[in-house]
CSV table of C-alpha atoms in Angstrom, one decimal:
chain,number,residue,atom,x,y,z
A,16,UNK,CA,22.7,12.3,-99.0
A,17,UNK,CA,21.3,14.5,-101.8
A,18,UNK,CA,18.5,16.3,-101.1
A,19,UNK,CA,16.9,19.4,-103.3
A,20,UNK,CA,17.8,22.9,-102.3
A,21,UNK,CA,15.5,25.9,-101.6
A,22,UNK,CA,16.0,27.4,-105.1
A,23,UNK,CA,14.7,24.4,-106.9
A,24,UNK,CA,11.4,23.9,-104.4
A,25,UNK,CA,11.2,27.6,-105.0
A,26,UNK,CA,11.2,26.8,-109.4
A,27,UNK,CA,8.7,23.9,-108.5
A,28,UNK,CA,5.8,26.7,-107.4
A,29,UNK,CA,6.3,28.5,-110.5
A,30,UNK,CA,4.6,26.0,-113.0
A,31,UNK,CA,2.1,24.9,-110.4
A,32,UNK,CA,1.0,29.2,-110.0
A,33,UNK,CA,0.9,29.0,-114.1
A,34,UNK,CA,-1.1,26.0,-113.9
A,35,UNK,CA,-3.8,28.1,-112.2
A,36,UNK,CA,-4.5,29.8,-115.4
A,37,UNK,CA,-6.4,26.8,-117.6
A,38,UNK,CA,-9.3,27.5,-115.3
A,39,UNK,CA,-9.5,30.3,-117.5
A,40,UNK,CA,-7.7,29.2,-120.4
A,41,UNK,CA,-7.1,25.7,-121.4
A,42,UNK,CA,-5.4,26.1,-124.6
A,43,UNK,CA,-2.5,27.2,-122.2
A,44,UNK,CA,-1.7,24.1,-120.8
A,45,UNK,CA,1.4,23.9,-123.9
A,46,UNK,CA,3.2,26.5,-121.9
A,47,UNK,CA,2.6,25.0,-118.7
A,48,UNK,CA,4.0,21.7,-120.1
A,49,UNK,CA,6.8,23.5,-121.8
A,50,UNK,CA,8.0,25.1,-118.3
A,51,UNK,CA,8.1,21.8,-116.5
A,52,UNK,CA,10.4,20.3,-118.9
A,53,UNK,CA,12.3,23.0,-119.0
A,54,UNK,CA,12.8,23.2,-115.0
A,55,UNK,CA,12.9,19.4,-114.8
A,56,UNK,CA,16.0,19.7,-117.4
A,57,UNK,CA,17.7,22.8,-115.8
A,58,UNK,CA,17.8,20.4,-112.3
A,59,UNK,CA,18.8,17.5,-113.8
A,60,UNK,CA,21.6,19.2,-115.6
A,61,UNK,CA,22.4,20.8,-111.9
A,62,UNK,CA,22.4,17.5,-110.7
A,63,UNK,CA,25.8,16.3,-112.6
A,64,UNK,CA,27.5,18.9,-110.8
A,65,UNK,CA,27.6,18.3,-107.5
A,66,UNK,CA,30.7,17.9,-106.0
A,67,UNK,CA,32.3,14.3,-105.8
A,68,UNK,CA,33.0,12.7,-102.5
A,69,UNK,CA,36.7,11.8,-103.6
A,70,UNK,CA,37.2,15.1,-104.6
A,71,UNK,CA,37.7,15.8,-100.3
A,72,UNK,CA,39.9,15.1,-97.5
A,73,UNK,CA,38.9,15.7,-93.8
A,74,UNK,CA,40.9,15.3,-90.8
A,75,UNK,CA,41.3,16.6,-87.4
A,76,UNK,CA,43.9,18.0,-85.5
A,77,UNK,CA,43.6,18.0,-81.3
A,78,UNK,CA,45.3,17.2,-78.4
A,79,UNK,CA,43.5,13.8,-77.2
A,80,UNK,CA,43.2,14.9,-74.1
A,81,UNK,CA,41.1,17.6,-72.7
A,82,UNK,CA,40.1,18.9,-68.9
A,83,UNK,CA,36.4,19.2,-68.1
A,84,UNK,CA,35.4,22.5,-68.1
A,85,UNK,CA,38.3,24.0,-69.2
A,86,UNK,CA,38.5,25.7,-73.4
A,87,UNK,CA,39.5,22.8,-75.3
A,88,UNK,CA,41.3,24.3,-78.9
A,89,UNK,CA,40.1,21.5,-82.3
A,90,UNK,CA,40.8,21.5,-86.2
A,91,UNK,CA,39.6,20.5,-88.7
A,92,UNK,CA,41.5,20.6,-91.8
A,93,UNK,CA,39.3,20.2,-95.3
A,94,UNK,CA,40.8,19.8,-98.5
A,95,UNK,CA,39.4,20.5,-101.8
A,96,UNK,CA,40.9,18.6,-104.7
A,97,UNK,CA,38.9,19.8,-107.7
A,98,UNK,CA,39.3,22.7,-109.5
A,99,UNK,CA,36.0,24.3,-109.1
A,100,UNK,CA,35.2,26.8,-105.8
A,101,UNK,CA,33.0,25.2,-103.2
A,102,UNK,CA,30.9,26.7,-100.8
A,103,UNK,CA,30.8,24.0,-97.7
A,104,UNK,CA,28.8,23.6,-94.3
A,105,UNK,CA,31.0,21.7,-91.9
A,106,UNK,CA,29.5,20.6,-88.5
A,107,UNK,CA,32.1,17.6,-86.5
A,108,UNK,CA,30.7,14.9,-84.1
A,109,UNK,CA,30.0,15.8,-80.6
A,110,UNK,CA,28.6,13.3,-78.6
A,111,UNK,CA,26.5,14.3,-75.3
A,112,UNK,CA,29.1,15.5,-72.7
A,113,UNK,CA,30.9,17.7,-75.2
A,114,UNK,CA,30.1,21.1,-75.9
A,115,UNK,CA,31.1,23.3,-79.0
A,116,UNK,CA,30.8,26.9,-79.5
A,117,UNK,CA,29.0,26.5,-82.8
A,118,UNK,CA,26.7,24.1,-84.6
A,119,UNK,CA,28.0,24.6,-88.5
A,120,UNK,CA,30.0,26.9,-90.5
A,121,UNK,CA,30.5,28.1,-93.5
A,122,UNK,CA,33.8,27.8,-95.6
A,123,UNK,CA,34.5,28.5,-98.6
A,124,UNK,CA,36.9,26.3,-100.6
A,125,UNK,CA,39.5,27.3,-102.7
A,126,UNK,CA,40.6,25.0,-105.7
A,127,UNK,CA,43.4,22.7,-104.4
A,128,UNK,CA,43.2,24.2,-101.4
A,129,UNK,CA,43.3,23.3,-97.7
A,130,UNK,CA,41.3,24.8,-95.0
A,131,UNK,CA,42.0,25.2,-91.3
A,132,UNK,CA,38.6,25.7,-89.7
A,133,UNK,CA,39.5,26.4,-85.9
A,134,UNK,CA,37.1,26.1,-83.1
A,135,UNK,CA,36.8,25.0,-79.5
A,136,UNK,CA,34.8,22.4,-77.1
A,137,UNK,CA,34.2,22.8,-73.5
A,138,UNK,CA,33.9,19.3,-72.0
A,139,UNK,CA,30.9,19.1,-69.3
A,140,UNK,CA,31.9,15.7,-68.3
A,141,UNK,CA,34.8,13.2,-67.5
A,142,UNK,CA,35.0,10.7,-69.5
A,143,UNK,CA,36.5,9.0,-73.1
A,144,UNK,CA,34.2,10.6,-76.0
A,145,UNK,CA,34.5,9.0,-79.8
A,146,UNK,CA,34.3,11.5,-82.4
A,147,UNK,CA,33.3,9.3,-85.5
A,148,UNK,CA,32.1,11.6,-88.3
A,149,UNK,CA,32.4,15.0,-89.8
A,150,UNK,CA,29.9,16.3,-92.3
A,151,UNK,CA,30.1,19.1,-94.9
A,152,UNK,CA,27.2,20.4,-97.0
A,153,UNK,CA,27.8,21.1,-100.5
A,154,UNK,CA,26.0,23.1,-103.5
A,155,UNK,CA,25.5,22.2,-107.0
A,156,UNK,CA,26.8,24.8,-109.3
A,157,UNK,CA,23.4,26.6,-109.3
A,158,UNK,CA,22.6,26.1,-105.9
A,159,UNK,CA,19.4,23.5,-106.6
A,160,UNK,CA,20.9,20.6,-105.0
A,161,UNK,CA,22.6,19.8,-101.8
A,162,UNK,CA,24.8,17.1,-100.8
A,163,UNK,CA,26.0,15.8,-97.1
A,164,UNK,CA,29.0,14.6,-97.5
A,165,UNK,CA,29.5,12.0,-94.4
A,166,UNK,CA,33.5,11.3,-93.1
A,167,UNK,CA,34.6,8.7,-91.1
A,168,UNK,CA,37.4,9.6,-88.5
A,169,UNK,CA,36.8,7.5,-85.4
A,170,UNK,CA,39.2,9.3,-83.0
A,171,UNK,CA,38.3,9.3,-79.3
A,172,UNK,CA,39.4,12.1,-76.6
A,173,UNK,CA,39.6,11.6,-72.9
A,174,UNK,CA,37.9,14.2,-70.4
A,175,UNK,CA,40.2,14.5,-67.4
A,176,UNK,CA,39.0,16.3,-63.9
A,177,UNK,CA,39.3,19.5,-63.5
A,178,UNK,CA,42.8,20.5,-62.1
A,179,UNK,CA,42.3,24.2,-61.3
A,180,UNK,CA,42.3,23.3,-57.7
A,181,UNK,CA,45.7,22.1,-57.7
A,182,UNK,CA,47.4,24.4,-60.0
A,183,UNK,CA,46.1,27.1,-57.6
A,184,UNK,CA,47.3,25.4,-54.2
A,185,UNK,CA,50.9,25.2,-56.2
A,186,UNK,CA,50.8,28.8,-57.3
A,187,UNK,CA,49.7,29.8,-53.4
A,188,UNK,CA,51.8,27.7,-51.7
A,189,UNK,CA,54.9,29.0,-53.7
A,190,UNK,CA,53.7,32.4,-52.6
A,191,UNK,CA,52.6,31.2,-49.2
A,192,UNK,CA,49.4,32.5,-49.7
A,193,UNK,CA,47.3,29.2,-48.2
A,194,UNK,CA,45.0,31.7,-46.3
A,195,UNK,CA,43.5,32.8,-49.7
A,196,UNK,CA,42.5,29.3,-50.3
A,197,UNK,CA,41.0,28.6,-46.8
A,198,UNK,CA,44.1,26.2,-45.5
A,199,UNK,CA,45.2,27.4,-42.5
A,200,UNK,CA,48.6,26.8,-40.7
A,201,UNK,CA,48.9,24.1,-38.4
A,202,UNK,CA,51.2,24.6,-35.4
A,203,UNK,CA,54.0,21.5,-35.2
A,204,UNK,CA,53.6,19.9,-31.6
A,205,UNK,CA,57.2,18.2,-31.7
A,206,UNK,CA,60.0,18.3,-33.7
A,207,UNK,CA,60.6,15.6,-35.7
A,208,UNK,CA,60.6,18.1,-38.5
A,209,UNK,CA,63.8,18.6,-41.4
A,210,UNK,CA,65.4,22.0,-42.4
A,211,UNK,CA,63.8,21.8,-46.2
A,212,UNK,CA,64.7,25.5,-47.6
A,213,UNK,CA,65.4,29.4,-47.4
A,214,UNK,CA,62.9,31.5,-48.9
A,215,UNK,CA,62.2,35.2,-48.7
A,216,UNK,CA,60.0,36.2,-45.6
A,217,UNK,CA,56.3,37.3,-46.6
A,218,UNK,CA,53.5,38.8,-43.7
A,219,UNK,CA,52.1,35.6,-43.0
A,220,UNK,CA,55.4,34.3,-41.2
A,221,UNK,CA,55.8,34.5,-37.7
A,222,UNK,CA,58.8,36.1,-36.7
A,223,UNK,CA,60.2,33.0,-34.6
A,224,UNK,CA,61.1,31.3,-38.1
A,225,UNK,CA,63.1,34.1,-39.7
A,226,UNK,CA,66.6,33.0,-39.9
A,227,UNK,CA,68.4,36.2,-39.1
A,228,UNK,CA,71.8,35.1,-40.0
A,229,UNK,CA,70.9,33.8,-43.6
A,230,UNK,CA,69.0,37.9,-43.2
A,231,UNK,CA,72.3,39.5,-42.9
A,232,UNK,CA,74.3,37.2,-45.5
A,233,UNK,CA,71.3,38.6,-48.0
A,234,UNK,CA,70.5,42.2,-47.0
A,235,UNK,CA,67.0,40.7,-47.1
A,236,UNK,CA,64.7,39.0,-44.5
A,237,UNK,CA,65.2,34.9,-45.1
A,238,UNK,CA,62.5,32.2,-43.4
A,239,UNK,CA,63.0,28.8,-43.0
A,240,UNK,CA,61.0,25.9,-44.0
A,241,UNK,CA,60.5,22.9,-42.9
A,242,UNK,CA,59.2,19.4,-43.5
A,243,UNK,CA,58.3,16.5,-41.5
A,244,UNK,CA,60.4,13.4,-42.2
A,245,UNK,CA,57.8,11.0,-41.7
A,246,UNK,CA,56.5,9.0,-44.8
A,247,UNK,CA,52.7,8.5,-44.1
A,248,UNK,CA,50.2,7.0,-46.0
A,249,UNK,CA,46.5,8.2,-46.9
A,250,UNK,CA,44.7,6.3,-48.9
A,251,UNK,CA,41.3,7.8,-50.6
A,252,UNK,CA,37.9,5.9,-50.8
A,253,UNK,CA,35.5,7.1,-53.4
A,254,UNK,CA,31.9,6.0,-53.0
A,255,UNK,CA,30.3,5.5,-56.6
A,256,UNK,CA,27.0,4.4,-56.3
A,257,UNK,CA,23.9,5.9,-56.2
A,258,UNK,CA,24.6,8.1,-53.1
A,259,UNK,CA,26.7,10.6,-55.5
A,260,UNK,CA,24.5,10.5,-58.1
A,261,UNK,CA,23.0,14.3,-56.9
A,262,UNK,CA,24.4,17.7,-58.2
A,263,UNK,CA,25.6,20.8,-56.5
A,264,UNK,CA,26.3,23.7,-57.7
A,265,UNK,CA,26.4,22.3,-61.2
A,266,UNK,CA,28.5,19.9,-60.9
A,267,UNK,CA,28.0,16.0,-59.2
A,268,UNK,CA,29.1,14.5,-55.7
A,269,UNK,CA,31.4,12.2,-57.8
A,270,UNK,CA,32.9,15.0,-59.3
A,271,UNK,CA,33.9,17.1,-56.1
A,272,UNK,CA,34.5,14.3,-54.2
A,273,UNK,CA,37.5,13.0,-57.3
A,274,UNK,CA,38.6,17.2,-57.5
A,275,UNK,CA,39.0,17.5,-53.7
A,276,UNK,CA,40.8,13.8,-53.2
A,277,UNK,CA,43.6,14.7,-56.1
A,278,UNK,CA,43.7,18.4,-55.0
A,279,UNK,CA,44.6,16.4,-51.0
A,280,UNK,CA,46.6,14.0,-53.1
A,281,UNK,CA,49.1,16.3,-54.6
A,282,UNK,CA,49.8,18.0,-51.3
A,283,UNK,CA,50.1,14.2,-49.4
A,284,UNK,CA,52.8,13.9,-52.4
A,285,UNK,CA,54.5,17.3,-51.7
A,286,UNK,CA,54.8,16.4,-48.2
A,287,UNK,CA,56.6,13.3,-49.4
A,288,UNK,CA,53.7,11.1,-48.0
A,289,UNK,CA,52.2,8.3,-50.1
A,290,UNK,CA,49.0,8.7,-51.7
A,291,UNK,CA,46.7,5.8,-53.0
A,292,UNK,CA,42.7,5.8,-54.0
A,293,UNK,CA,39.7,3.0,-54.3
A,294,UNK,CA,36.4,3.7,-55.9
A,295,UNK,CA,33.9,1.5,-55.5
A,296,UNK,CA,30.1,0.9,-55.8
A,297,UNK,CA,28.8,-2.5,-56.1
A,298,UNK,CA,32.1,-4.0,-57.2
A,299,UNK,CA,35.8,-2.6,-57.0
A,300,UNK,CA,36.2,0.3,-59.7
A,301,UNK,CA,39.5,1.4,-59.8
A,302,UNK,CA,42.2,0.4,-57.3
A,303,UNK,CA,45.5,2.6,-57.2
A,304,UNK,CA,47.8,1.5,-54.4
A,305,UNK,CA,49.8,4.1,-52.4
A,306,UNK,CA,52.9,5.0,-53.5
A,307,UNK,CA,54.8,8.1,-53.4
A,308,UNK,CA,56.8,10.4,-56.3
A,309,UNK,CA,55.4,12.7,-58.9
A,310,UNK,CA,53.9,9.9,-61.1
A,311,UNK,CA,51.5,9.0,-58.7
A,312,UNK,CA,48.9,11.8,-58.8
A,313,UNK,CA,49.4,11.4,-63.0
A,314,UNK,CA,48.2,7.7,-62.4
A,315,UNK,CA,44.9,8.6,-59.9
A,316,UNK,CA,43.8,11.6,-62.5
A,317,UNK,CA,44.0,8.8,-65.4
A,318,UNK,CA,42.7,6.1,-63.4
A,319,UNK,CA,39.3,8.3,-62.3
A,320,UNK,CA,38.5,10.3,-65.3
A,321,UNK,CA,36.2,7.8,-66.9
A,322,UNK,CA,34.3,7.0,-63.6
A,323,UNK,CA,30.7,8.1,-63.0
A,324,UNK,CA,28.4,7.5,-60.6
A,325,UNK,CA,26.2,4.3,-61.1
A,326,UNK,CA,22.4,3.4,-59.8
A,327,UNK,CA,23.4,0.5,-57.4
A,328,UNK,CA,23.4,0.3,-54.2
A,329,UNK,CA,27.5,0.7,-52.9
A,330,UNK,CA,29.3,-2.6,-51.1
A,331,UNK,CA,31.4,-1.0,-48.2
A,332,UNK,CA,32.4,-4.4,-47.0
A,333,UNK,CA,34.0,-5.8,-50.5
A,334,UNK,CA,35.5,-2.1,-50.2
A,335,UNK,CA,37.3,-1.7,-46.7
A,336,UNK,CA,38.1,-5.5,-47.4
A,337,UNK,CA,40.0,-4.8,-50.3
A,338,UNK,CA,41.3,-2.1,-48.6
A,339,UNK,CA,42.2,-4.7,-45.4
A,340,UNK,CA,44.1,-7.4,-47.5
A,341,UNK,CA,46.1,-4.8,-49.8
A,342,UNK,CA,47.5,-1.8,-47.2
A,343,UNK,CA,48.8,-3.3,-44.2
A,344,UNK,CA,50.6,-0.4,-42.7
A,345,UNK,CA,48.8,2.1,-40.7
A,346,UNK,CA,46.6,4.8,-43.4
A,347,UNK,CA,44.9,7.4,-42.9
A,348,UNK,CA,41.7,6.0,-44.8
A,349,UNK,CA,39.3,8.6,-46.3
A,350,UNK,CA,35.5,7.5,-46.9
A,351,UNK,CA,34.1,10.2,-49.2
A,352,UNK,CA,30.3,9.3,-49.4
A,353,UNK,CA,26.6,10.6,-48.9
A,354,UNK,CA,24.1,9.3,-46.3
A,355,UNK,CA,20.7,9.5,-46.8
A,356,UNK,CA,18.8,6.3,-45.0
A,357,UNK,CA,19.5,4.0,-42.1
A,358,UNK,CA,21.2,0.7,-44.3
A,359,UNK,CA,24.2,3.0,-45.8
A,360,UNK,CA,24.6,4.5,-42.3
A,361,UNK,CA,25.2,1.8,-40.6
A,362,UNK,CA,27.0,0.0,-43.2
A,363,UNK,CA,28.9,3.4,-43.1
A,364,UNK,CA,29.3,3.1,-38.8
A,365,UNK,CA,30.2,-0.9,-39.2
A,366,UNK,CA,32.9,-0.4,-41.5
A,367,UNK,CA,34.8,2.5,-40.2
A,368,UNK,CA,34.7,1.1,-36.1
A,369,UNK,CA,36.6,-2.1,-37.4
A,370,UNK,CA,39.3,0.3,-39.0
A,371,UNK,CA,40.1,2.1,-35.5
A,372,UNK,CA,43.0,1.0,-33.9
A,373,UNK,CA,44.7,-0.5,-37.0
A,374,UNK,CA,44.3,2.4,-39.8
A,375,UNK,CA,42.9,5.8,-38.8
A,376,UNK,CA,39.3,6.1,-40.3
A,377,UNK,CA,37.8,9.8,-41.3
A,378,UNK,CA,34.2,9.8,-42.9
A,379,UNK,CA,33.2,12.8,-45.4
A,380,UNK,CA,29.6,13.2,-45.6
A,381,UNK,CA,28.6,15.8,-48.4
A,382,UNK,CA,25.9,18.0,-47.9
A,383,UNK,CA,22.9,18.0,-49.9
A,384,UNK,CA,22.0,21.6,-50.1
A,385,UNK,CA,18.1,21.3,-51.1
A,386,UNK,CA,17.4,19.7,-47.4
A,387,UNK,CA,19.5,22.6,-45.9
A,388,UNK,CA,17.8,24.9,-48.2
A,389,UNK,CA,14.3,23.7,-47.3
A,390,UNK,CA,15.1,24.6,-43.4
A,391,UNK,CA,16.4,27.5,-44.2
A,392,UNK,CA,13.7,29.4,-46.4
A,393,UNK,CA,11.1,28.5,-44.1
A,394,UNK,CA,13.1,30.2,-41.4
A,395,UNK,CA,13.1,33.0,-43.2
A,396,UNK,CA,9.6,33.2,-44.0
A,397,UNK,CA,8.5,33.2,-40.4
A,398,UNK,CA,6.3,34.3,-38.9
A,399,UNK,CA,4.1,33.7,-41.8
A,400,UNK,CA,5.4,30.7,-43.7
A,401,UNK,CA,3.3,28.8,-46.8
A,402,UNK,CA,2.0,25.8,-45.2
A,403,UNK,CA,3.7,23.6,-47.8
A,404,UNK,CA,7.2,25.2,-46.9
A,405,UNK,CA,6.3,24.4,-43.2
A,406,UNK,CA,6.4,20.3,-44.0
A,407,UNK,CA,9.0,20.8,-45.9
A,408,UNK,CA,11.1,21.9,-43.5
A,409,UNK,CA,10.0,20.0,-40.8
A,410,UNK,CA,10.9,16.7,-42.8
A,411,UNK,CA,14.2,18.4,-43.7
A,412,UNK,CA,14.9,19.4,-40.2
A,413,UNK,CA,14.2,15.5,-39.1
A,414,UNK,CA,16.7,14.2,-41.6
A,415,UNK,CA,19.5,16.7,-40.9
A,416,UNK,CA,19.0,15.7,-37.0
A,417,UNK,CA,19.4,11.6,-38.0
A,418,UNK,CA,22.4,12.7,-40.0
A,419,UNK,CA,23.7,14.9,-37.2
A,420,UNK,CA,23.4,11.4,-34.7
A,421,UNK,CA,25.0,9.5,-37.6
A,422,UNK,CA,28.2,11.9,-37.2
A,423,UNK,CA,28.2,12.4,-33.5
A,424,UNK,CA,27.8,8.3,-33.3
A,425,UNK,CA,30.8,8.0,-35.1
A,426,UNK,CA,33.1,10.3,-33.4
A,427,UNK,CA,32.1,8.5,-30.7
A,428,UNK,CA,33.5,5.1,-32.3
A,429,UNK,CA,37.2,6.7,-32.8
A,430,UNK,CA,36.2,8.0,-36.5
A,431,UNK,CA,37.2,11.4,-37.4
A,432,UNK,CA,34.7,13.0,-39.2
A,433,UNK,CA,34.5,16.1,-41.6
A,434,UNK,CA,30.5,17.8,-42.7
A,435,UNK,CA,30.7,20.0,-45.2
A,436,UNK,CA,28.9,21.0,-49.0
A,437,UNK,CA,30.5,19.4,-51.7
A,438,UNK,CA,31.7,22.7,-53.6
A,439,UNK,CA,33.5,23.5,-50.3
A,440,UNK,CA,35.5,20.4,-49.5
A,441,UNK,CA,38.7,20.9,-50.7
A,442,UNK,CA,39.5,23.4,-48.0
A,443,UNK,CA,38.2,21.6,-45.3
A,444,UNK,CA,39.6,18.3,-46.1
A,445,UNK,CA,43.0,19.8,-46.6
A,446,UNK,CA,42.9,21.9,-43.3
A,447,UNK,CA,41.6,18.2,-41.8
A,448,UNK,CA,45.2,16.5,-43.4
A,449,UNK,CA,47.6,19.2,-41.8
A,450,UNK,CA,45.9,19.1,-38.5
A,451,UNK,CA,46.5,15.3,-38.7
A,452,UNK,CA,50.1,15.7,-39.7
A,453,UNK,CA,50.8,18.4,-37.0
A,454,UNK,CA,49.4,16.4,-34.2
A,455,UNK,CA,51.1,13.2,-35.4
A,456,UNK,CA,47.9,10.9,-35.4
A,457,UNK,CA,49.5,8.6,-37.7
């Protein structure tokens, strides 16, 4: 695309300002003539230079796989093959979901040269992006034209979930430092636990475990570990329908719901457990049976990182079927959903009652913080709350009690059952799994 440049619409005033004078002087018009031509030349001469499109080489150079939210390092490498200096705009293709630091920039191209132009993307969502085109803008030799030169490099790059969660339970948990992270210890009730390890003794132990002979071999206090030697299953269902569609704290239900469920997954997997997950909304999304060894977490991240929530309404019977006819043995099965009208709830109660006795059912219901917001800022306007504020709250308040009879009806039916905002789960949920563990429920 070639399009004139600001010098040359700045040239095209001049003749029409000169014109001005045959009001007063028509014998004039000679000159007037004479500039045009000479302008009209001086472009078209500018014209032959522009840069040729063979006369460039673009590629990329990235890692084709990035985590969402986390500083994602891209390349592009420009080559000039002529022999004449270049000034270039380059600007690569981001669709929606990516975000770059910069919309152009400016290089400046040696001959025969090659150019590393460095810069970074910060990926919003999960997902597999194309990146089809790059453009660079180009000058003529005197700057009146420009040119957009358009590449082709149809390269794609998958948007995984955000792991930070579980690199920081792996860092704590080789410290044992759980407490900073909100997991609390959950006392054993028998002892059908192995001897896994020695490891040095930190505040947080209680003094029962130290193993004092290991102490005086080492000149240092020594703790034992341990680990239960019972394989269990868990087995994660991931409502995507229209129920996670809402946001919290800037990021979706979906999305907390898939970093809390592979945060639980990779400590399942260090307990030696098996871990397996099911998303669903109208049909069968994904289906990852459960299975144990460090592969399997590498298989739920790739199998959930281009799954977003959809506008339908969610089938929990075609999902706890599935779940029926392919995991026989006794699972802990996690439903990770919203409620917000009677049809999902009871769908939601149906579902979960026929699972008691031959899988043990838990039910996470995420907060939506606007209705607990609304109860809450009229409480604090009292005694003289806006009259809009007052209905606000009172419809609020009416939902959160249905919602609390929704959870006390199912704890009722055998269900275990874990409230909580969607930005805090991950705590929760794994405090929930220990607790589980320690009073062998499985």
């Amino acid at each position: 695309m070639i399009t004139p440049g600001r010098t040359l619409c700045l040239l095209a005033i001049l003749p029409a300002g000169v014109a001005l004078f045959l009001f007063l002087d028509s014998s004039a018009w000679p000159v007037v003539a004479a500039l045009d031509v000479l302008i009209f030349l001086v472009a078209l001469m500018d014209l032959f230079t522009l840069p040729r499109r063979h006369d460039f080489r673009v590629r990329r150079s990235y890692a084709h796989v990035a985590t969402r939210g986390v500083r994602h390092p891209m390349t592009l490498i420009l080559e000039n093959r002529s022999n004449r200096t270049h000034g270039a705009l380059v600007k690569d293709d981001h669709p929606p979901g990516l975000a770059d630091e910069f919309q152009s920039i400016k290089v400046v191209l040696a001959p025969g040269a090659r150019n590393h132009i460095h810069y970074a993307i910060v990926p919003k969502q999960r997902g597999t992006f194309s990146l089809d085109w790059v453009w660079v803008g180009l000058n003529s030799r005197l700057g009146l034209w420009s040119k957009t030169l358009k590449f082709s490099l149809s390269e794609t790059i998958s948007v995984y979930p955000a792991l930070k969660q579980i690199s920081r339970y792996a860092l704590y948990s080789r410290l044992n430092r759980m407490s900073l992270l909100g997991v609390r210890k959950s006392r054993r009730i028998q002892s059908d636990n192995e001897f896994e390890r020695l490891r040095d003794y930190t505040p947080d132990d209680s003094f029962r475990s130290i193993d004092w002979r290991a102490t005086s071999r080492r000149q240092k206090l020594t703790v034992r570990d341990f680990q239960s030697n019972q394989s269990q299953r868990i087995v994660f269902l991931v409502d995507c329908g229209r129920m996670m569609v809402n946001e919290s704290a800037g990021q979706s239900f979906l999305d907390a719901a898939f970093d809390a469920a592979l945060t639980l997954g990779y400590v399942a997997l260090t307990q030696h457990d098996e871990a397996g997950l099911l998303c669903f909304s109208d049909r069968i999304l994904r289906w990852i049976p459960p299975r144990g060894g460090k592969q399997q977490l590498n298989r739920m991240v790739q199998a959930v990182h281009d799954v977003h929530p959809e506008l339908v309404e969610s089938r929990f019977d075609l999902a706890f079927l599935h779940l029926l006819t392919h995991c026989r043995k006794r699972t802990l099965s996690i439903l990770i959903t919203n409620v917000m009208d009677d049809r999902n709830a009871t769908q939601i109660k149906a579902q979960l009652s026929n699972l008691v006795g031959r899988h043990l059912p838990m039910a996470v219901l995420l907060r939506d913080r606007d209705l607990f917001d609304a109860v809450e800022t009229a409480s604090e306007q009292v005694p003289h709350p806006r009259e809009s504020n007052l209905y606000r709250a009172g419809a609020a308040a009416d939902i959160l009690c249905w919602r609390q009879q929704v959870l006390l009806d199912l704890r009722h039916g055998g269900v275990l059952t874990l409230d909580t905002f969607p930005e805090k789960l991950t705590a929760p949920l794994v405090n929930e799994y220990l607790r589980i563990k320690s009073h062998h429920l499985l």
